[in-house]
Coordinates of C-alpha atoms in Angstrom, one line a residue:
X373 CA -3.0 -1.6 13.2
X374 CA 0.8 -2.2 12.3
X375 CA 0.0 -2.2 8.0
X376 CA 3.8 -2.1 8.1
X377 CA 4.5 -5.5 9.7
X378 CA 1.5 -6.8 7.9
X379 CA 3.8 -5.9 4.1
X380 CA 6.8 -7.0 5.7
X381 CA 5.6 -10.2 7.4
X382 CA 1.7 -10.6 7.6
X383 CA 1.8 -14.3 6.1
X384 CA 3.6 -15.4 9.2
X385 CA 1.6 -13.4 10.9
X386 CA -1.4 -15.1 9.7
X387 CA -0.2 -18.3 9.8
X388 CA 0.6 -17.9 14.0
X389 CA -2.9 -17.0 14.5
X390 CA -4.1 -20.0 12.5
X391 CA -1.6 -22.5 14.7
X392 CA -3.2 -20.7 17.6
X393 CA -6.7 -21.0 17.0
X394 CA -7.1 -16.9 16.8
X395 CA -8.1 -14.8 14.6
X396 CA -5.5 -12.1 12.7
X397 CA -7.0 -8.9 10.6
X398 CA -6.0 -5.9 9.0
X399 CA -8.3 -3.1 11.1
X400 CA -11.5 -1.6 9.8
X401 CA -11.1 2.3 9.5
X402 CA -7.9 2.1 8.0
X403 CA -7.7 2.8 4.2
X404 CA -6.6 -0.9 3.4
X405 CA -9.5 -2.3 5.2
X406 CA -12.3 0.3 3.8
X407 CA -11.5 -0.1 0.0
X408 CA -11.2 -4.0 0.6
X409 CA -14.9 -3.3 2.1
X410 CA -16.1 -1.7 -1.4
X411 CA -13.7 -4.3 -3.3
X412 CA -15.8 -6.9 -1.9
X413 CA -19.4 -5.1 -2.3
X414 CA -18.1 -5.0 -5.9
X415 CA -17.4 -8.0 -6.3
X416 CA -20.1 -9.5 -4.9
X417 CA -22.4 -7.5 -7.7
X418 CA -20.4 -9.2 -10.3
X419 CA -18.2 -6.0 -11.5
X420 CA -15.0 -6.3 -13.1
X421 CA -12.2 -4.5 -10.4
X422 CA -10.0 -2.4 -12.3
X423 CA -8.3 -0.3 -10.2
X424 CA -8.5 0.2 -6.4
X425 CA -7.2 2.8 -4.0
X426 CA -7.5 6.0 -2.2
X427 CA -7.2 9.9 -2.1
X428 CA -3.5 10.8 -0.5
X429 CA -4.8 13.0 2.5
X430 CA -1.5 15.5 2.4
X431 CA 0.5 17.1 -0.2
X432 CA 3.2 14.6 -2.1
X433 CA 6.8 15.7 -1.4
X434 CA 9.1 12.7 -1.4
X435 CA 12.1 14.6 0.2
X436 CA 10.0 15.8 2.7
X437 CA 12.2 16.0 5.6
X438 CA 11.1 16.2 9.5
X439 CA 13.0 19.3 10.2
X440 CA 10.6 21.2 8.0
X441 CA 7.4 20.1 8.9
X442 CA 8.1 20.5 13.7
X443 CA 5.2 23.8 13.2
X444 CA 2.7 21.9 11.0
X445 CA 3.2 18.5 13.6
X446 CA 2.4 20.5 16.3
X447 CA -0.6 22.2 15.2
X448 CA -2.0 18.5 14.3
X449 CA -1.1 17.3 17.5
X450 CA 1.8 14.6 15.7
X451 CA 5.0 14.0 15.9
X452 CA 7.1 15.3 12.8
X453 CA 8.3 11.8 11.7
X454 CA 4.9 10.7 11.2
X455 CA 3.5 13.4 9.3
X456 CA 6.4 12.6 7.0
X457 CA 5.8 9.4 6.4
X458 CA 2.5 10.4 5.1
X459 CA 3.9 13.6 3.0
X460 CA 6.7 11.2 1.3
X461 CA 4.9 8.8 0.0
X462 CA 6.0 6.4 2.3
X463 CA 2.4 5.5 3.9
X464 CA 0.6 6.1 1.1
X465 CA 3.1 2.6 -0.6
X466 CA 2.5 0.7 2.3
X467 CA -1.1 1.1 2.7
X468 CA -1.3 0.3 -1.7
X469 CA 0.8 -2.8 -1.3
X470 CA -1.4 -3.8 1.5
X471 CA -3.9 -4.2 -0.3
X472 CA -2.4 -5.7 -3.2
X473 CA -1.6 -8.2 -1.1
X474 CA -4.9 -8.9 0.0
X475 CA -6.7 -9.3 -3.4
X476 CA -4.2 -10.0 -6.0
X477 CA -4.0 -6.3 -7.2
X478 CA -0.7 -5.1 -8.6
X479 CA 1.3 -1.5 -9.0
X480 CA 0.4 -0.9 -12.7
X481 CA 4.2 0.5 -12.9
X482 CA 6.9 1.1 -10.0
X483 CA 5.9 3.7 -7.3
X484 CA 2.3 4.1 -8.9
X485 CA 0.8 7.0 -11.6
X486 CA -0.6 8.7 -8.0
X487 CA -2.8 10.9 -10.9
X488 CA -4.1 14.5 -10.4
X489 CA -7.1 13.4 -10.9
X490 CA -10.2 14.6 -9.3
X491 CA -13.4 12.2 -8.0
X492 CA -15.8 12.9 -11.4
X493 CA -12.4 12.3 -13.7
X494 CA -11.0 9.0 -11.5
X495 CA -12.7 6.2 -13.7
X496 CA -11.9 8.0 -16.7
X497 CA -8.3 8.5 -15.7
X498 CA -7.4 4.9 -13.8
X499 CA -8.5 2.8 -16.7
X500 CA -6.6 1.1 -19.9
X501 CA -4.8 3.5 -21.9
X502 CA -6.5 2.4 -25.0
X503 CA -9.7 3.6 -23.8
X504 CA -8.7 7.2 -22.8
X505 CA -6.6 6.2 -19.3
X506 CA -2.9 5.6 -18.2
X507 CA -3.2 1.9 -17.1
X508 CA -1.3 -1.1 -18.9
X509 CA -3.7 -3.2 -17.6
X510 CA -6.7 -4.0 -15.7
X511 CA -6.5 -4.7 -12.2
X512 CA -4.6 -2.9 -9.9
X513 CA -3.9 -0.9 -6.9
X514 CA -3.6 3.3 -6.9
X515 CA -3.8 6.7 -5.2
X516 CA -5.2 10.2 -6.5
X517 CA -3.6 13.3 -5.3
X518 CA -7.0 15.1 -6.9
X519 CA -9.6 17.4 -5.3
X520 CA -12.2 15.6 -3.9
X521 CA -10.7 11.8 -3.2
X522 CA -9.2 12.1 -0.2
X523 CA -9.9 11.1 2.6
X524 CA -11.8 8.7 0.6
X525 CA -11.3 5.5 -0.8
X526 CA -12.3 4.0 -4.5
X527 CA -12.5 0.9 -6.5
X528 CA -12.9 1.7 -10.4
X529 CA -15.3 -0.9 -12.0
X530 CA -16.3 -2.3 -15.8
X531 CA -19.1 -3.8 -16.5
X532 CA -20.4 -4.5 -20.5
X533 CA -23.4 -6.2 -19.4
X534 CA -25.7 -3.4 -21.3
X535 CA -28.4 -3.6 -19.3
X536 CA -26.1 -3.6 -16.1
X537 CA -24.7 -0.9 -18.2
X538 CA -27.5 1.0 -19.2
X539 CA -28.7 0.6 -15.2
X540 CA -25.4 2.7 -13.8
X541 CA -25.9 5.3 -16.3
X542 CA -29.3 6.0 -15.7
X543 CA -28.6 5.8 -11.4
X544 CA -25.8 8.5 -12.6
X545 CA -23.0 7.0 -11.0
X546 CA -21.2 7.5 -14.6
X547 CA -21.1 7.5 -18.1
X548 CA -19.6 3.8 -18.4
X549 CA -18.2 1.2 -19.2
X550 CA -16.0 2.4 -16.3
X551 CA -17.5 3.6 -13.0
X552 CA -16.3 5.2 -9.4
X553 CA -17.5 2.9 -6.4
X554 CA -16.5 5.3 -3.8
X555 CA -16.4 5.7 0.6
X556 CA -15.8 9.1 1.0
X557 CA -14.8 8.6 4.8
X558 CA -12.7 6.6 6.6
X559 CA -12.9 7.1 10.3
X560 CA -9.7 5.2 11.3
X561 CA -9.4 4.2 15.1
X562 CA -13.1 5.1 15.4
X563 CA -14.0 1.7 13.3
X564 CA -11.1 -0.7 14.6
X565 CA -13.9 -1.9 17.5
X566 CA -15.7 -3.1 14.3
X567 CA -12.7 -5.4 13.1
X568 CA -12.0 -7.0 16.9
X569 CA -16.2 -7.9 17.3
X570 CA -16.1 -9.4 13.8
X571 CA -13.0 -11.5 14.6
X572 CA -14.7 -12.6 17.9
X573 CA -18.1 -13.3 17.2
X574 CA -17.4 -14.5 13.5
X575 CA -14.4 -15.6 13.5
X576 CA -13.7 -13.4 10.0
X577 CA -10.9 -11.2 9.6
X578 CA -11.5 -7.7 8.0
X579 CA -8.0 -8.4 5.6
X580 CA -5.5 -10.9 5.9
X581 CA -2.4 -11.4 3.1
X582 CA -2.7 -13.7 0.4
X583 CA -0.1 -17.0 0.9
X584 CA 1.6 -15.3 -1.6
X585 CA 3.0 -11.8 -2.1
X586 CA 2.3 -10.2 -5.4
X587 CA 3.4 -6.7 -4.3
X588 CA 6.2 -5.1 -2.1
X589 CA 7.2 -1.7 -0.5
X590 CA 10.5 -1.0 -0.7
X591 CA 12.8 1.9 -0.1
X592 CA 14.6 4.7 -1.8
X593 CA 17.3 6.9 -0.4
X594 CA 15.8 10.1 0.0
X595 CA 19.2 11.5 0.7
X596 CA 23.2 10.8 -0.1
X597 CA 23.7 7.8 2.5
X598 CA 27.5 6.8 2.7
X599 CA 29.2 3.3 4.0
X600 CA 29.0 2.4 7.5
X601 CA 26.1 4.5 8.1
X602 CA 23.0 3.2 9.9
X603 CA 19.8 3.8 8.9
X604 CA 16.8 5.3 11.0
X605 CA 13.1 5.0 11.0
X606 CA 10.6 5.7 8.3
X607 CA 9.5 8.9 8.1
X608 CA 12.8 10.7 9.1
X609 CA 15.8 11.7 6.4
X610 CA 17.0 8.9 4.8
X611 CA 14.9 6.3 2.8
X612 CA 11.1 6.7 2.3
X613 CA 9.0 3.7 1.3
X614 CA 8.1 2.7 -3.0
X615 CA 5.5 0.4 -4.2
X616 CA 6.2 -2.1 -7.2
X617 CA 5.5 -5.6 -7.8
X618 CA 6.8 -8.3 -6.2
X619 CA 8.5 -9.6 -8.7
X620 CA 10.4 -6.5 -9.7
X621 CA 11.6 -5.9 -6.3
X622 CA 12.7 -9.3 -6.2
X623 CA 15.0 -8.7 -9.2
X624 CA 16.1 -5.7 -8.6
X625 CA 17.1 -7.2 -5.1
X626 CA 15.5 -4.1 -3.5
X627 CA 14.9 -4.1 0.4
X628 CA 11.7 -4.1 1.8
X629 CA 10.7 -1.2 3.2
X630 CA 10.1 -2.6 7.2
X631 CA 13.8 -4.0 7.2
X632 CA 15.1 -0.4 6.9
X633 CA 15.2 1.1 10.2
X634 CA 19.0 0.4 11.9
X635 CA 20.1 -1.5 8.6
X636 CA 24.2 -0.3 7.5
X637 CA 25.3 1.2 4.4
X638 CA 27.9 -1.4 2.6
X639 CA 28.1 1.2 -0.5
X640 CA 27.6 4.6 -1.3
X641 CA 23.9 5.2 -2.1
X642 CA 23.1 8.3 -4.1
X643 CA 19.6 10.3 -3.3
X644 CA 16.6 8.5 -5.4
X645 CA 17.9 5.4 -5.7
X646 CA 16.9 1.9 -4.4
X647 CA 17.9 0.1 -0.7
X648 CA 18.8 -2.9 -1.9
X649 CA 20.8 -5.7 -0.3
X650 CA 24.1 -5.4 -2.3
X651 CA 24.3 -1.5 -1.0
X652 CA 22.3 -2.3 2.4
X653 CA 22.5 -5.0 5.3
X654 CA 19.7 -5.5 7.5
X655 CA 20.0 -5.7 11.3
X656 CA 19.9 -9.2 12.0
X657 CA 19.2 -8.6 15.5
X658 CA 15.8 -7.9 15.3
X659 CA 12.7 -10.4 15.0
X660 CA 11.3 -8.9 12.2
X661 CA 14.4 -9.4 10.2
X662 CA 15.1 -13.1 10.7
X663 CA 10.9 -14.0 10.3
X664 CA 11.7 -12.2 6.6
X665 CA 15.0 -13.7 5.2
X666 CA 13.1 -17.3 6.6
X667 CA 9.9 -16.3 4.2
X668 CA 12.1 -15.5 1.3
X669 CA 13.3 -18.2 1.3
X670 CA 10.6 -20.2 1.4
X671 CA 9.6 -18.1 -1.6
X672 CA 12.9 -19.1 -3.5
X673 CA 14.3 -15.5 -3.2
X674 CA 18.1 -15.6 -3.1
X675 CA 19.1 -12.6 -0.6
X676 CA 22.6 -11.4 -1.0
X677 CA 24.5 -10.2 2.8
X678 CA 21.7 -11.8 4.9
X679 CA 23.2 -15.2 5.7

């Protein structure tokens, strides 16, 4: 249930539960979990995947702050932090790298398009931009912020079989060659029970990380931050999270998003740009931090101020 330990470190994760003969999986209910579901039924009926992702359940304001959202919390029976982390972006980049790192799905560009785009215009919006869309390229992870996604999840599909394509047009699911595979629920801890019996009795986990990473969350100052400062938690006033590809974070040396919280300010960082570990140092302290550096370098990432 932790998605942001799974971005941060899930192959180690996976690869304990292995050594010990148990079973590690990304939850059922979850967004993650649910679009892998329909990525899989999709799959499985031969469909080209070329876009997967979900409706962002609350308004986007990346410099959403906590101080500003104490009445809304209260009246949804949350604490402030985490209804920010959801408002900023910040979940809504974990949960898409998540994924991507799962399948082999990539950001299309850094932090997302995250179109306005409603359920009957999603397949005709999160497609290539040569046929009508904003996409660079097939196969790739995404949110809406349009009426009538969220709280669902998608997976945008091709197919130019034209029978198969004649098929989806008549069962109205669209007008082709790009169609909407969509859940429109996802019932969060109501499901997990679904992910622990499959583990158990099958031995099958509901999502587990690729060996290798092909996307990362990173973060972005969401305010001035000056040197000697130390960071706090996601969600609160001073970094929310980003979604690119692996590789780009790796060259623009950006920290990952779940090494944020109690990291110190080396430089000045200026509001909207990137954590990264020339201007940032981890704590070194904690587990999660140490389990990281050792996978980068297993990866061949050089990381600058974390010897």
């Amino acid at each position: 249930l932790n998605v942001e330990a799974d971005i941060t470190i899930g192959r180690f994760l996976k690869d304990e539960a292995r050594k010990a003969g148990v079973v590690y999986t990304g939850a059922a209910g979850d967004e993650p979990a649910c679009t892998l579901e329909i990525i899989g039924f999709a799959k499985s009926l031969g469909f080209t995947i070329v876009a997967a992702g979900k409706g962002k359940n609350n308004p986007l304001k990346i410099d959403a702050m906590p101080a500003d959202y104490e009445k809304e919390a209260s009246e949804r029976n949350m604490n402030a932090r985490m209804l920010v982390e959801f408002v900023d972006g910040s979940k809504t980049a974990i949960e898409m790298v998540a994924i991507a790192n799962a399948t082999g799905l990539v950001p299309d560009v850094p932090g997302m398009h995250g179109p306005t785009a409603t359920l009957e215009e999603l397949a005709g919006v999160l497609c290539p931009r040569e046929d009508g869309g904003v996409l660079h390229r097939k196969g790739v992870v995404d949110y809406s912020i349009g009426k009538g996604v969220a709280p669902g999840v998608f997976c945008i599909i091709e197919t130019k079989h034209p029978r198969v394509l004649e098929r989806m047009i008549d069962l109205k699911v669209g007008k082709g060659p790009y169609f909407t595979i969509f859940r429109p629920y996802h019932l969060t801890s109501l499901e997990v029970p679904l992910s622990a019996a499959r583990a158990v009795v099958y031995k099958r986990a509901d999502m587990e990380p690729l060996d290798h990473p092909v996307a990362e969350a990173v973060a972005v100052a969401k305010s001035n931050l000056g040197a000697g400062q130390s960071l706090g938690m996601i969600g609160e006033n001073d970094y929310r999270g980003f979604a690119m590809t692996w590789e780009d974070a790796r060259a623009r040396g950006a920290l990952p998003l779940g090494l944020a919280e109690r990291a110190k300010v080396v430089k000045p960082v200026k509001a909207g740009d990137f954590l990264t570990y020339e201007n940032c140092v981890p704590d070194d302290s904690m587990v999660i931090t140490q389990i990281r550096r050792r996978l980068d370098q297993s990866d061949g990432r050089f990381v600058t101020n974390a010897a």
